mmCIF file of C-alpha atoms in Angstrom:
data_model
loop_
_atom_site.group_PDB
_atom_site.id
_atom_site.type_symbol
_atom_site.label_atom_id
_atom_site.label_comp_id
_atom_site.label_asym_id
_atom_site.label_seq_id
_atom_site.Cartn_x
_atom_site.Cartn_y
_atom_site.Cartn_z
ATOM 1 C CA UNK A 1 61.643 137.071 72.607
ATOM 2 C CA UNK A 2 60.854 137.227 76.152
ATOM 3 C CA UNK A 3 62.212 139.662 78.221
ATOM 4 C CA UNK A 4 64.497 137.168 80.020
ATOM 5 C CA UNK A 5 66.031 136.129 76.817
ATOM 6 C CA UNK A 6 66.028 140.080 75.872
ATOM 7 C CA UNK A 7 68.431 141.409 78.778
ATOM 8 C CA UNK A 8 71.790 139.522 78.132
ATOM 9 C CA UNK A 9 71.552 141.134 74.401
ATOM 10 C CA UNK A 10 70.995 144.340 76.027
ATOM 11 C CA UNK A 11 73.084 143.488 79.014
ATOM 12 C CA UNK A 12 76.058 142.915 76.111
ATOM 13 C CA UNK A 13 75.366 145.625 74.116
ATOM 14 C CA UNK A 14 76.190 148.025 77.563
ATOM 15 C CA UNK A 15 79.133 146.156 77.709
ATOM 16 C CA UNK A 16 80.754 146.820 74.283
ATOM 17 C CA UNK A 17 79.695 150.220 74.700
ATOM 18 C CA UNK A 18 81.111 150.367 77.855
ATOM 19 C CA UNK A 19 84.625 149.221 76.767
ATOM 20 C CA UNK A 20 84.463 151.295 72.958
ATOM 21 C CA UNK A 21 83.913 153.716 75.624
ATOM 22 C CA UNK A 22 86.813 153.557 77.799
ATOM 23 C CA UNK A 23 88.937 152.374 74.639
ATOM 24 C CA UNK A 24 87.994 156.203 72.978
ATOM 25 C CA UNK A 25 88.584 157.935 75.951
ATOM 26 C CA UNK A 26 91.849 156.859 76.653
ATOM 27 C CA UNK A 27 92.195 157.614 72.911
ATOM 28 C CA UNK A 28 91.270 160.538 72.930
ATOM 29 C CA UNK A 29 93.163 161.749 75.601
ATOM 30 C CA UNK A 30 96.419 160.751 73.290
ATOM 31 C CA UNK A 31 94.575 162.781 70.223
ATOM 32 C CA UNK A 32 93.900 165.674 71.808
ATOM 33 C CA UNK A 33 97.486 165.709 73.868
ATOM 34 C CA UNK A 34 99.006 165.559 70.364
ATOM 35 C CA UNK A 35 98.536 168.927 69.656
ATOM 36 C CA UNK A 36 99.147 170.469 72.944
ATOM 37 C CA UNK A 37 102.388 168.770 72.589
ATOM 38 C CA UNK A 38 103.261 169.739 69.705
ATOM 39 C CA UNK A 39 104.467 172.834 70.625
ATOM 40 C CA UNK A 40 106.519 171.480 73.906
ATOM 41 C CA UNK A 41 108.002 168.777 71.580
ATOM 42 C CA UNK A 42 109.430 171.343 69.541
ATOM 43 C CA UNK A 43 110.845 173.123 72.557
ATOM 44 C CA UNK A 44 112.158 170.060 74.749
ATOM 45 C CA UNK A 45 113.325 168.501 71.374
ATOM 46 C CA UNK A 46 114.713 171.945 69.611
ATOM 47 C CA UNK A 47 112.728 171.105 66.433
ATOM 48 C CA UNK A 48 110.761 173.748 64.787
ATOM 49 C CA UNK A 49 107.134 173.505 65.010
ATOM 50 C CA UNK A 50 106.572 172.452 61.509
ATOM 51 C CA UNK A 51 108.760 169.958 61.586
ATOM 52 C CA UNK A 52 106.268 168.459 64.445
ATOM 53 C CA UNK A 53 103.428 168.394 61.906
ATOM 54 C CA UNK A 54 104.866 164.540 61.475
ATOM 55 C CA UNK A 55 103.479 163.838 64.671
ATOM 56 C CA UNK A 56 100.098 163.214 62.492
ATOM 57 C CA UNK A 57 101.817 161.431 59.891
ATOM 58 C CA UNK A 58 102.783 158.810 62.596
ATOM 59 C CA UNK A 59 99.054 158.255 63.560
ATOM 60 C CA UNK A 60 98.338 158.664 59.620
ATOM 61 C CA UNK A 61 100.677 156.119 58.325
ATOM 62 C CA UNK A 62 99.738 153.581 61.513
ATOM 63 C CA UNK A 63 95.891 154.080 60.605
ATOM 64 C CA UNK A 64 96.254 153.162 56.911
ATOM 65 C CA UNK A 65 98.313 150.237 57.741
ATOM 66 C CA UNK A 66 95.222 148.567 60.334
ATOM 67 C CA UNK A 67 93.178 149.575 57.285
ATOM 68 C CA UNK A 68 94.857 147.357 54.915
ATOM 69 C CA UNK A 69 95.247 144.507 56.680
ATOM 70 C CA UNK A 70 92.638 144.382 59.111
ATOM 71 C CA UNK A 71 89.636 142.962 57.922
ATOM 72 C CA UNK A 72 91.981 140.362 57.143
ATOM 73 C CA UNK A 73 93.850 140.075 60.407
ATOM 74 C CA UNK A 74 89.400 140.198 61.774
ATOM 75 C CA UNK A 75 88.926 136.450 60.093
ATOM 76 C CA UNK A 76 91.168 135.005 62.392
ATOM 77 C CA UNK A 77 91.350 137.069 65.190
ATOM 78 C CA UNK A 78 88.057 137.327 67.457
ATOM 79 C CA UNK A 79 87.202 140.961 68.478
ATOM 80 C CA UNK A 80 88.785 140.558 72.267
ATOM 81 C CA UNK A 81 91.859 139.944 70.974
ATOM 82 C CA UNK A 82 91.882 143.213 68.684
ATOM 83 C CA UNK A 83 90.463 145.278 71.056
ATOM 84 C CA UNK A 84 93.403 144.112 73.756
ATOM 85 C CA UNK A 85 95.864 144.135 70.834
ATOM 86 C CA UNK A 86 94.797 147.899 69.408
ATOM 87 C CA UNK A 87 94.858 148.607 73.494
ATOM 88 C CA UNK A 88 98.077 147.512 74.703
ATOM 89 C CA UNK A 89 100.125 148.707 71.098
ATOM 90 C CA UNK A 90 97.826 152.480 71.719
ATOM 91 C CA UNK A 91 99.636 152.731 75.489
ATOM 92 C CA UNK A 92 103.155 151.688 73.973
ATOM 93 C CA UNK A 93 102.495 154.962 71.854
ATOM 94 C CA UNK A 94 101.431 156.630 74.709
ATOM 95 C CA UNK A 95 104.093 156.219 76.941
ATOM 96 C CA UNK A 96 107.097 156.954 73.661
ATOM 97 C CA UNK A 97 105.935 159.913 73.330
ATOM 98 C CA UNK A 98 106.033 160.967 76.964
ATOM 99 C CA UNK A 99 109.349 160.099 78.241
ATOM 100 C CA UNK A 100 110.970 159.383 74.236
ATOM 101 C CA UNK A 101 114.411 162.075 74.362
ATOM 102 C CA UNK A 102 114.544 161.844 70.882
ATOM 103 C CA UNK A 103 112.877 163.540 67.851
ATOM 104 C CA UNK A 104 112.405 159.073 65.952
ATOM 105 C CA UNK A 105 111.283 157.710 69.616
ATOM 106 C CA UNK A 106 108.445 160.470 69.539
ATOM 107 C CA UNK A 107 107.358 159.679 65.917
ATOM 108 C CA UNK A 108 107.843 156.084 66.482
ATOM 109 C CA UNK A 109 105.753 156.092 69.025
ATOM 110 C CA UNK A 110 102.831 158.232 67.279
ATOM 111 C CA UNK A 111 103.271 155.601 64.746
ATOM 112 C CA UNK A 112 101.965 152.957 67.955
ATOM 113 C CA UNK A 113 99.433 155.273 68.493
ATOM 114 C CA UNK A 114 98.602 155.002 64.926
ATOM 115 C CA UNK A 115 98.431 151.433 64.727
ATOM 116 C CA UNK A 116 96.470 150.138 68.263
ATOM 117 C CA UNK A 117 94.231 153.234 68.002
ATOM 118 C CA UNK A 118 93.280 152.129 64.279
ATOM 119 C CA UNK A 119 92.458 148.711 65.546
ATOM 120 C CA UNK A 120 90.306 150.135 68.300
ATOM 121 C CA UNK A 121 88.561 152.065 65.559
ATOM 122 C CA UNK A 122 87.999 149.591 63.803
ATOM 123 C CA UNK A 123 86.107 146.684 65.872
ATOM 124 C CA UNK A 124 83.987 150.237 67.688
ATOM 125 C CA UNK A 125 81.727 150.854 64.327
ATOM 126 C CA UNK A 126 81.565 146.853 64.045
ATOM 127 C CA UNK A 127 80.748 146.388 67.791
ATOM 128 C CA UNK A 128 78.042 149.152 67.540
ATOM 129 C CA UNK A 129 76.771 148.904 64.343
ATOM 130 C CA UNK A 130 73.143 148.610 64.216
ATOM 131 C CA UNK A 131 69.565 150.755 63.150
ATOM 132 C CA UNK A 132 70.721 153.630 66.302
ATOM 133 C CA UNK A 133 74.667 153.881 65.183
ATOM 134 C CA UNK A 134 75.102 157.201 64.384
ATOM 135 C CA UNK A 135 74.083 157.793 67.815
ATOM 136 C CA UNK A 136 75.772 155.205 69.906
ATOM 137 C CA UNK A 137 78.836 156.213 68.413
ATOM 138 C CA UNK A 138 78.409 159.684 69.182
ATOM 139 C CA UNK A 139 77.262 158.679 72.646
ATOM 140 C CA UNK A 140 80.339 157.400 73.134
ATOM 141 C CA UNK A 141 83.264 159.966 71.030
ATOM 142 C CA UNK A 142 81.006 162.598 73.206
ATOM 143 C CA UNK A 143 83.438 160.062 76.381
ATOM 144 C CA UNK A 144 86.075 160.009 74.602
ATOM 145 C CA UNK A 145 85.718 163.765 73.793
ATOM 146 C CA UNK A 146 85.251 164.651 77.675
ATOM 147 C CA UNK A 147 88.182 162.552 78.368
ATOM 148 C CA UNK A 148 89.930 164.798 75.841
ATOM 149 C CA UNK A 149 88.826 168.666 77.297
ATOM 150 C CA UNK A 150 91.984 166.944 80.843
ATOM 151 C CA UNK A 151 94.960 166.418 77.888
ATOM 152 C CA UNK A 152 95.793 170.112 77.358
ATOM 153 C CA UNK A 153 94.702 170.815 80.670
ATOM 154 C CA UNK A 154 96.788 167.997 82.075
ATOM 155 C CA UNK A 155 99.714 169.263 79.944
ATOM 156 C CA UNK A 156 99.800 172.799 80.148
ATOM 157 C CA UNK A 157 99.179 172.378 83.971
ATOM 158 C CA UNK A 158 102.577 170.230 84.365
ATOM 159 C CA UNK A 159 104.256 172.008 82.256
ATOM 160 C CA UNK A 160 103.381 175.381 83.910
ATOM 161 C CA UNK A 161 104.725 173.958 87.609
ATOM 162 C CA UNK A 162 108.215 172.546 85.954
ATOM 163 C CA UNK A 163 108.646 169.072 84.351
ATOM 164 C CA UNK A 164 107.950 169.049 80.841
ATOM 165 C CA UNK A 165 104.391 169.158 80.706
ATOM 166 C CA UNK A 166 104.462 165.876 77.806
ATOM 167 C CA UNK A 167 104.227 163.848 80.494
ATOM 168 C CA UNK A 168 101.008 163.568 81.648
ATOM 169 C CA UNK A 169 100.783 161.766 78.027
ATOM 170 C CA UNK A 170 101.408 158.652 80.697
ATOM 171 C CA UNK A 171 98.007 159.392 81.854
ATOM 172 C CA UNK A 172 96.760 157.092 78.936
ATOM 173 C CA UNK A 173 98.803 153.906 79.178
ATOM 174 C CA UNK A 174 96.999 152.273 82.842
ATOM 175 C CA UNK A 175 93.132 152.258 81.532
ATOM 176 C CA UNK A 176 94.559 150.875 78.006
ATOM 177 C CA UNK A 177 96.366 148.270 79.712
ATOM 178 C CA UNK A 178 93.776 147.527 82.405
ATOM 179 C CA UNK A 179 91.152 146.881 78.985
ATOM 180 C CA UNK A 180 93.304 145.436 77.261
ATOM 181 C CA UNK A 181 93.473 142.244 80.608
ATOM 182 C CA UNK A 182 90.114 142.769 81.064
ATOM 183 C CA UNK A 183 89.111 142.251 77.111
ATOM 184 C CA UNK A 184 91.503 139.220 77.196
ATOM 185 C CA UNK A 185 88.987 137.624 79.808
ATOM 186 C CA UNK A 186 85.877 137.800 77.542
ATOM 187 C CA UNK A 187 84.678 134.772 75.953
ATOM 188 C CA UNK A 188 85.891 135.102 72.317
ATOM 189 C CA UNK A 189 83.144 135.903 69.925
ATOM 190 C CA UNK A 190 83.051 133.247 66.555
ATOM 191 C CA UNK A 191 85.115 133.745 64.136
ATOM 192 C CA UNK A 192 85.333 136.446 62.175
ATOM 193 C CA UNK A 193 84.355 134.590 58.976
ATOM 194 C CA UNK A 194 80.755 133.791 60.819
ATOM 195 C CA UNK A 195 77.752 135.225 58.013
ATOM 196 C CA UNK A 196 74.629 137.108 58.970
ATOM 197 C CA UNK A 197 72.467 134.384 58.309
ATOM 198 C CA UNK A 198 74.607 131.806 60.381
ATOM 199 C CA UNK A 199 72.282 129.888 63.011
ATOM 200 C CA UNK A 200 73.440 130.316 66.603
ATOM 201 C CA UNK A 201 75.783 127.979 68.176
ATOM 202 C CA UNK A 202 76.639 126.876 71.711
ATOM 203 C CA UNK A 203 79.151 128.150 74.283
ATOM 204 C CA UNK A 204 80.679 126.326 76.602
ATOM 205 C CA UNK A 205 77.703 125.289 79.223
ATOM 206 C CA UNK A 206 75.045 124.740 76.343
ATOM 207 C CA UNK A 207 73.630 128.132 76.080
ATOM 208 C CA UNK A 208 72.932 130.164 72.268
ATOM 209 C CA UNK A 209 73.899 132.732 71.779
ATOM 210 C CA UNK A 210 74.132 134.455 68.444
ATOM 211 C CA UNK A 211 77.444 134.909 65.715
ATOM 212 C CA UNK A 212 78.369 138.996 66.426
ATOM 213 C CA UNK A 213 75.915 140.078 63.849
ATOM 214 C CA UNK A 214 79.091 142.730 62.491
ATOM 215 C CA UNK A 215 81.596 140.314 61.228
ATOM 216 C CA UNK A 216 83.100 139.753 58.153
ATOM 217 C CA UNK A 217 80.317 138.081 55.636
ATOM 218 C CA UNK A 218 79.940 136.600 52.066
ATOM 219 C CA UNK A 219 80.467 140.169 50.351
ATOM 220 C CA UNK A 220 83.326 140.750 48.294
ATOM 221 C CA UNK A 221 86.526 142.782 49.363
ATOM 222 C CA UNK A 222 85.978 146.576 49.263
ATOM 223 C CA UNK A 223 88.239 148.320 45.959
ATOM 224 C CA UNK A 224 87.685 149.732 42.849
ATOM 225 C CA UNK A 225 88.842 147.424 40.432
ATOM 226 C CA UNK A 226 86.628 146.381 37.148
ATOM 227 C CA UNK A 227 85.927 143.032 38.967
ATOM 228 C CA UNK A 228 85.233 144.942 42.022
ATOM 229 C CA UNK A 229 82.721 146.919 39.654
ATOM 230 C CA UNK A 230 80.721 143.834 38.074
ATOM 231 C CA UNK A 231 80.573 141.878 41.504
ATOM 232 C CA UNK A 232 78.413 144.283 42.834
ATOM 233 C CA UNK A 233 77.464 147.712 40.697
ATOM 234 C CA UNK A 234 78.369 150.503 40.142
ATOM 235 C CA UNK A 235 76.228 152.749 42.273
ATOM 236 C CA UNK A 236 77.559 150.672 45.073
ATOM 237 C CA UNK A 237 80.650 151.857 44.120
ATOM 238 C CA UNK A 238 79.815 155.563 43.593
ATOM 239 C CA UNK A 239 78.143 155.069 47.165
ATOM 240 C CA UNK A 240 81.444 154.045 48.769
ATOM 241 C CA UNK A 241 83.773 156.180 47.200
ATOM 242 C CA UNK A 242 81.550 158.818 47.995
ATOM 243 C CA UNK A 243 80.823 158.163 51.835
ATOM 244 C CA UNK A 244 85.037 157.148 52.392
ATOM 245 C CA UNK A 245 85.527 161.548 50.535
ATOM 246 C CA UNK A 246 82.786 162.496 53.505
ATOM 247 C CA UNK A 247 85.120 160.625 56.052
ATOM 248 C CA UNK A 248 88.139 162.030 54.607
ATOM 249 C CA UNK A 249 86.346 165.686 54.371
ATOM 250 C CA UNK A 250 85.143 165.428 58.138
ATOM 251 C CA UNK A 251 88.192 164.532 59.613
ATOM 252 C CA UNK A 252 90.460 166.518 57.865
ATOM 253 C CA UNK A 253 88.329 169.380 59.100
ATOM 254 C CA UNK A 254 88.471 167.411 62.858
ATOM 255 C CA UNK A 255 92.985 167.191 62.530
ATOM 256 C CA UNK A 256 93.463 170.393 61.432
ATOM 257 C CA UNK A 257 92.449 171.776 64.681
ATOM 258 C CA UNK A 258 93.109 169.315 66.898
ATOM 259 C CA UNK A 259 96.956 169.426 65.827
ATOM 260 C CA UNK A 260 97.027 173.128 65.350
ATOM 261 C CA UNK A 261 95.221 174.533 67.664
ATOM 262 C CA UNK A 262 97.404 175.525 70.166
ATOM 263 C CA UNK A 263 100.799 176.674 67.994
ATOM 264 C CA UNK A 264 97.827 179.472 67.072
ATOM 265 C CA UNK A 265 97.045 180.230 70.296
ATOM 266 C CA UNK A 266 100.632 180.743 70.459
ATOM 267 C CA UNK A 267 101.189 182.222 67.586
ATOM 268 C CA UNK A 268 98.437 185.102 69.548
ATOM 269 C CA UNK A 269 101.556 185.409 71.981
ATOM 270 C CA UNK A 270 100.421 183.250 74.335
ATOM 271 C CA UNK A 271 103.136 181.781 76.823
ATOM 272 C CA UNK A 272 103.006 177.816 75.583
ATOM 273 C CA UNK A 273 102.018 176.205 79.215
ATOM 274 C CA UNK A 274 98.397 179.020 78.749
ATOM 275 C CA UNK A 275 97.931 178.590 75.514
ATOM 276 C CA UNK A 276 98.228 174.168 76.200
ATOM 277 C CA UNK A 277 95.922 175.438 79.259
ATOM 278 C CA UNK A 278 93.272 177.439 76.888
ATOM 279 C CA UNK A 279 93.667 174.655 73.542
ATOM 280 C CA UNK A 280 90.743 172.384 75.908
ATOM 281 C CA UNK A 281 88.539 174.785 74.123
ATOM 282 C CA UNK A 282 87.992 172.545 71.266
ATOM 283 C CA UNK A 283 87.845 169.267 73.221
ATOM 284 C CA UNK A 284 85.276 171.383 75.034
ATOM 285 C CA UNK A 285 83.437 171.961 72.214
ATOM 286 C CA UNK A 286 84.066 168.699 70.414
ATOM 287 C CA UNK A 287 82.885 167.383 74.040
ATOM 288 C CA UNK A 288 79.429 169.661 74.125
ATOM 289 C CA UNK A 289 78.727 168.716 70.497
ATOM 290 C CA UNK A 290 78.806 165.259 70.858
ATOM 291 C CA UNK A 291 76.756 165.004 73.341
ATOM 292 C CA UNK A 292 74.084 167.119 72.197
ATOM 293 C CA UNK A 293 74.097 164.230 69.291
ATOM 294 C CA UNK A 294 73.585 164.838 65.693
ATOM 295 C CA UNK A 295 71.133 167.863 64.855
ATOM 296 C CA UNK A 296 67.942 166.777 62.499
ATOM 297 C CA UNK A 297 66.284 169.079 60.556
ATOM 298 C CA UNK A 298 63.281 168.916 58.271
ATOM 299 C CA UNK A 299 65.067 165.891 56.628
ATOM 300 C CA UNK A 300 68.514 167.828 55.620
ATOM 301 C CA UNK A 301 71.501 166.441 56.384
ATOM 302 C CA UNK A 302 72.887 166.451 60.075
ATOM 303 C CA UNK A 303 75.991 167.749 58.215
ATOM 304 C CA UNK A 304 74.686 171.210 57.142
ATOM 305 C CA UNK A 305 74.220 172.980 60.873
ATOM 306 C CA UNK A 306 76.976 170.889 62.325
ATOM 307 C CA UNK A 307 79.349 171.836 58.861
ATOM 308 C CA UNK A 308 77.918 175.805 59.448
ATOM 309 C CA UNK A 309 78.894 175.881 63.004
ATOM 310 C CA UNK A 310 82.328 174.292 62.273
ATOM 311 C CA UNK A 311 82.590 177.242 59.428
ATOM 312 C CA UNK A 312 81.740 180.143 61.677
ATOM 313 C CA UNK A 313 84.579 179.104 64.076
ATOM 314 C CA UNK A 314 87.122 178.874 61.815
ATOM 315 C CA UNK A 315 86.311 182.673 60.744
ATOM 316 C CA UNK A 316 86.733 183.369 64.321
ATOM 317 C CA UNK A 317 90.011 181.527 64.189
ATOM 318 C CA UNK A 318 91.309 182.961 61.171
ATOM 319 C CA UNK A 319 90.164 186.275 61.343
ATOM 320 C CA UNK A 320 91.101 187.828 64.435
ATOM 321 C CA UNK A 321 94.351 187.777 66.591
ATOM 322 C CA UNK A 322 92.546 188.096 70.586
ATOM 323 C CA UNK A 323 92.892 184.846 72.007
ATOM 324 C CA UNK A 324 90.277 185.337 73.792
ATOM 325 C CA UNK A 325 87.927 185.258 70.324
ATOM 326 C CA UNK A 326 90.625 182.667 69.364
ATOM 327 C CA UNK A 327 89.575 179.957 71.843
ATOM 328 C CA UNK A 328 85.759 181.033 71.824
ATOM 329 C CA UNK A 329 86.594 180.342 68.331
ATOM 330 C CA UNK A 330 87.803 176.911 68.887
ATOM 331 C CA UNK A 331 85.063 176.336 71.029
ATOM 332 C CA UNK A 332 82.589 177.044 68.520
ATOM 333 C CA UNK A 333 84.566 175.046 65.437
ATOM 334 C CA UNK A 334 84.614 172.255 68.007
ATOM 335 C CA UNK A 335 80.523 172.288 68.087
ATOM 336 C CA UNK A 336 79.845 172.193 64.980
ATOM 337 C CA UNK A 337 82.875 169.057 64.273
ATOM 338 C CA UNK A 338 81.720 167.126 66.247
ATOM 339 C CA UNK A 339 78.717 165.239 65.237
ATOM 340 C CA UNK A 340 81.063 165.149 61.635
ATOM 341 C CA UNK A 341 82.491 162.080 61.970
ATOM 342 C CA UNK A 342 80.704 159.523 63.791
ATOM 343 C CA UNK A 343 77.607 160.655 60.891
ATOM 344 C CA UNK A 344 79.281 160.087 58.146
ATOM 345 C CA UNK A 345 81.459 156.916 59.142
ATOM 346 C CA UNK A 346 78.112 154.972 59.964
ATOM 347 C CA UNK A 347 76.664 156.081 56.905
ATOM 348 C CA UNK A 348 79.350 154.693 55.440
ATOM 349 C CA UNK A 349 79.388 151.475 57.371
ATOM 350 C CA UNK A 350 75.588 151.131 56.778
ATOM 351 C CA UNK A 351 76.531 150.876 53.273
ATOM 352 C CA UNK A 352 73.916 147.621 52.210
ATOM 353 C CA UNK A 353 75.961 145.182 50.457
ATOM 354 C CA UNK A 354 78.939 145.090 51.528
ATOM 355 C CA UNK A 355 80.757 143.729 54.736
ATOM 356 C CA UNK A 356 80.578 146.162 57.461
ATOM 357 C CA UNK A 357 83.998 144.688 58.608
ATOM 358 C CA UNK A 358 85.068 145.469 55.331
ATOM 359 C CA UNK A 359 83.338 149.326 55.279
ATOM 360 C CA UNK A 360 84.902 149.970 58.530
ATOM 361 C CA UNK A 361 88.251 149.654 57.533
ATOM 362 C CA UNK A 362 87.320 152.139 54.488
ATOM 363 C CA UNK A 363 86.766 154.305 56.718
ATOM 364 C CA UNK A 364 90.009 153.693 59.031
ATOM 365 C CA UNK A 365 91.587 154.130 55.263
ATOM 366 C CA UNK A 366 89.642 157.505 54.720
ATOM 367 C CA UNK A 367 90.842 158.769 58.868
ATOM 368 C CA UNK A 368 94.414 157.909 57.985
ATOM 369 C CA UNK A 369 94.511 159.673 54.199
ATOM 370 C CA UNK A 370 92.915 162.346 56.227
ATOM 371 C CA UNK A 371 95.059 162.427 59.310
ATOM 372 C CA UNK A 372 98.176 162.201 56.380
ATOM 373 C CA UNK A 373 96.771 164.977 54.305
ATOM 374 C CA UNK A 374 95.077 167.737 56.069
ATOM 375 C CA UNK A 375 97.511 168.785 58.855
ATOM 376 C CA UNK A 376 100.445 169.033 56.523
ATOM 377 C CA UNK A 377 99.027 171.177 54.145
ATOM 378 C CA UNK A 378 97.839 173.326 56.927
ATOM 379 C CA UNK A 379 101.924 173.521 57.770
ATOM 380 C CA UNK A 380 102.642 174.348 54.024
ATOM 381 C CA UNK A 381 100.038 176.976 54.108
ATOM 382 C CA UNK A 382 101.130 178.574 57.358
ATOM 383 C CA UNK A 383 104.782 178.159 56.283
ATOM 384 C CA UNK A 384 103.830 180.253 52.776
ATOM 385 C CA UNK A 385 101.320 182.699 54.480
ATOM 386 C CA UNK A 386 100.545 182.318 58.219
ATOM 387 C CA UNK A 387 98.761 179.900 60.407
ATOM 388 C CA UNK A 388 96.056 182.041 60.858
ATOM 389 C CA UNK A 389 95.675 182.292 57.013
ATOM 390 C CA UNK A 390 95.979 178.678 56.787
ATOM 391 C CA UNK A 391 93.127 177.689 58.958
ATOM 392 C CA UNK A 392 90.929 179.343 55.953
ATOM 393 C CA UNK A 393 91.452 175.975 54.285
ATOM 394 C CA UNK A 394 89.100 174.106 55.950
ATOM 395 C CA UNK A 395 86.278 176.254 54.745
ATOM 396 C CA UNK A 396 86.584 174.385 51.270
ATOM 397 C CA UNK A 397 86.351 171.196 53.083
ATOM 398 C CA UNK A 398 83.543 171.809 54.274
ATOM 399 C CA UNK A 399 81.845 173.275 51.073
ATOM 400 C CA UNK A 400 82.251 170.119 49.881
ATOM 401 C CA UNK A 401 81.044 168.043 52.310
ATOM 402 C CA UNK A 402 78.008 170.501 51.984
ATOM 403 C CA UNK A 403 77.382 169.239 48.779
ATOM 404 C CA UNK A 404 78.114 165.270 48.899
ATOM 405 C CA UNK A 405 75.584 165.429 51.843
ATOM 406 C CA UNK A 406 72.258 166.882 49.958
ATOM 407 C CA UNK A 407 69.198 164.959 50.182
ATOM 408 C CA UNK A 408 69.532 162.201 48.007
ATOM 409 C CA UNK A 409 66.729 159.250 46.750
ATOM 410 C CA UNK A 410 69.331 157.015 45.463
ATOM 411 C CA UNK A 411 71.802 156.603 48.846
ATOM 412 C CA UNK A 412 71.369 155.899 52.796
ATOM 413 C CA UNK A 413 73.589 159.172 53.148
ATOM 414 C CA UNK A 414 72.504 161.235 56.286
#
C-alpha cells in the first residue's frame, strides 16, 4: 500500500478517535458529576443520601438495555446514526439531572444518560478496535477523565456561589448536541451485517472503501446456553465469561469511588461545596493514570500494578478520617483504577472467533451489571457500619481481579 492510500485511513482513524474522545469526554463530565451531585441532590430534593444511590442504578439500567438490544440495532443502524442517537439522549439526560425539580425526574435523567452513554460506549471499542485497542481506548479515556476533573470543580464552585451546583451538568449538553449534528453529516458506513471478508465497496464518486472491519460478522450471538456452547466451544465460553467478570470487577471498583467519593469527604466533616471541589481528586488520579497508560512489566498483566495502587488508595480512604489524607487516597486510587477498564474491555473485545460488536455489547452488559450492583452494595454496607468501613468492599474485588489476570498460555487476557 502506498503512502497516498494510507493517508485517508490514518485520517479516518484519527477522526474516529477525536469523535469518540468528544463523546466520552462529555459523558465523563456527567459521570464524574454524578458523585458530586449525590450530596447536592439530597439537599435540594430533601432526600436521604442513601436513596440517591439510585442515580447510578438508572445509568446502569440504560447500559443493560443497550447491551441487550445494541447488537440488533447495529444490524440496521450505521455507526454515525448510533453515535448521534447516543449523543442526543445523553444530552437530554444531563439536562434533566441539572434542572429536574423532583426525584423521579432526576432518575429519568440518569436513565437517559445510561441509554445514550451506553450507545456511545458500545461503538467506542468497535471504532477503535485493533492491535493497539488498549492504548487507543486508554488515550480517549484519559481525555474523558481529564474532562471529568472539571465536573466536581464546576459543581462545587457554582454551589458555593449560590445557585445549585447541579446546574453545572448543563455544560455537557452542547458538545453532545454538536457531535450529533456533525456525526449525522458523515457518510454512512456499510450496514453492520458486513463481514470482515467482504471485498471493498464503492462510495458515490467511484472511490473504493473497505467496510468497517469490526462490525457484526457471522459469529454466533453471545450467550451461555447449551446450543451456543456447542457452536463455539467450551473454552471460548469460559474466556468470554472470565472477560465479562473482569470488566464487572474493574467497573465496580471505579464506580464505588465515582458515586461515593464526595459523600466520603462530606463524612469527614467538610461542607458540601468544599467536598465537591475536593471530589476532583479521584478524576485527577484517573486522568493521570490513563495518560500514563497500562504499565507492562516482564509479561505480567498491567492489572497487577494498577490494582496495587487502587488497593493502597482504598486503604487511605477507609482507614483515615482526615480530609487531606482521604483526598490523597482518592488520587492514588484513581491512578490505579484508571487502566483497569480499558485493559479488561480491550481484552474482552479481542476474544478470537466472536463478533466484536457482540463482545462490545457483553462489555456494556458487564458495565451495567457493575454500576447497578456495586455502589448499591456499598450503600447497604454504609448503613450497616459506616461509609469509611464500607469502602473496604473494593479490596476483595481487586483480589479476585488479580486472580483472573495471572499470566495464562491459553487466553489472550492482559
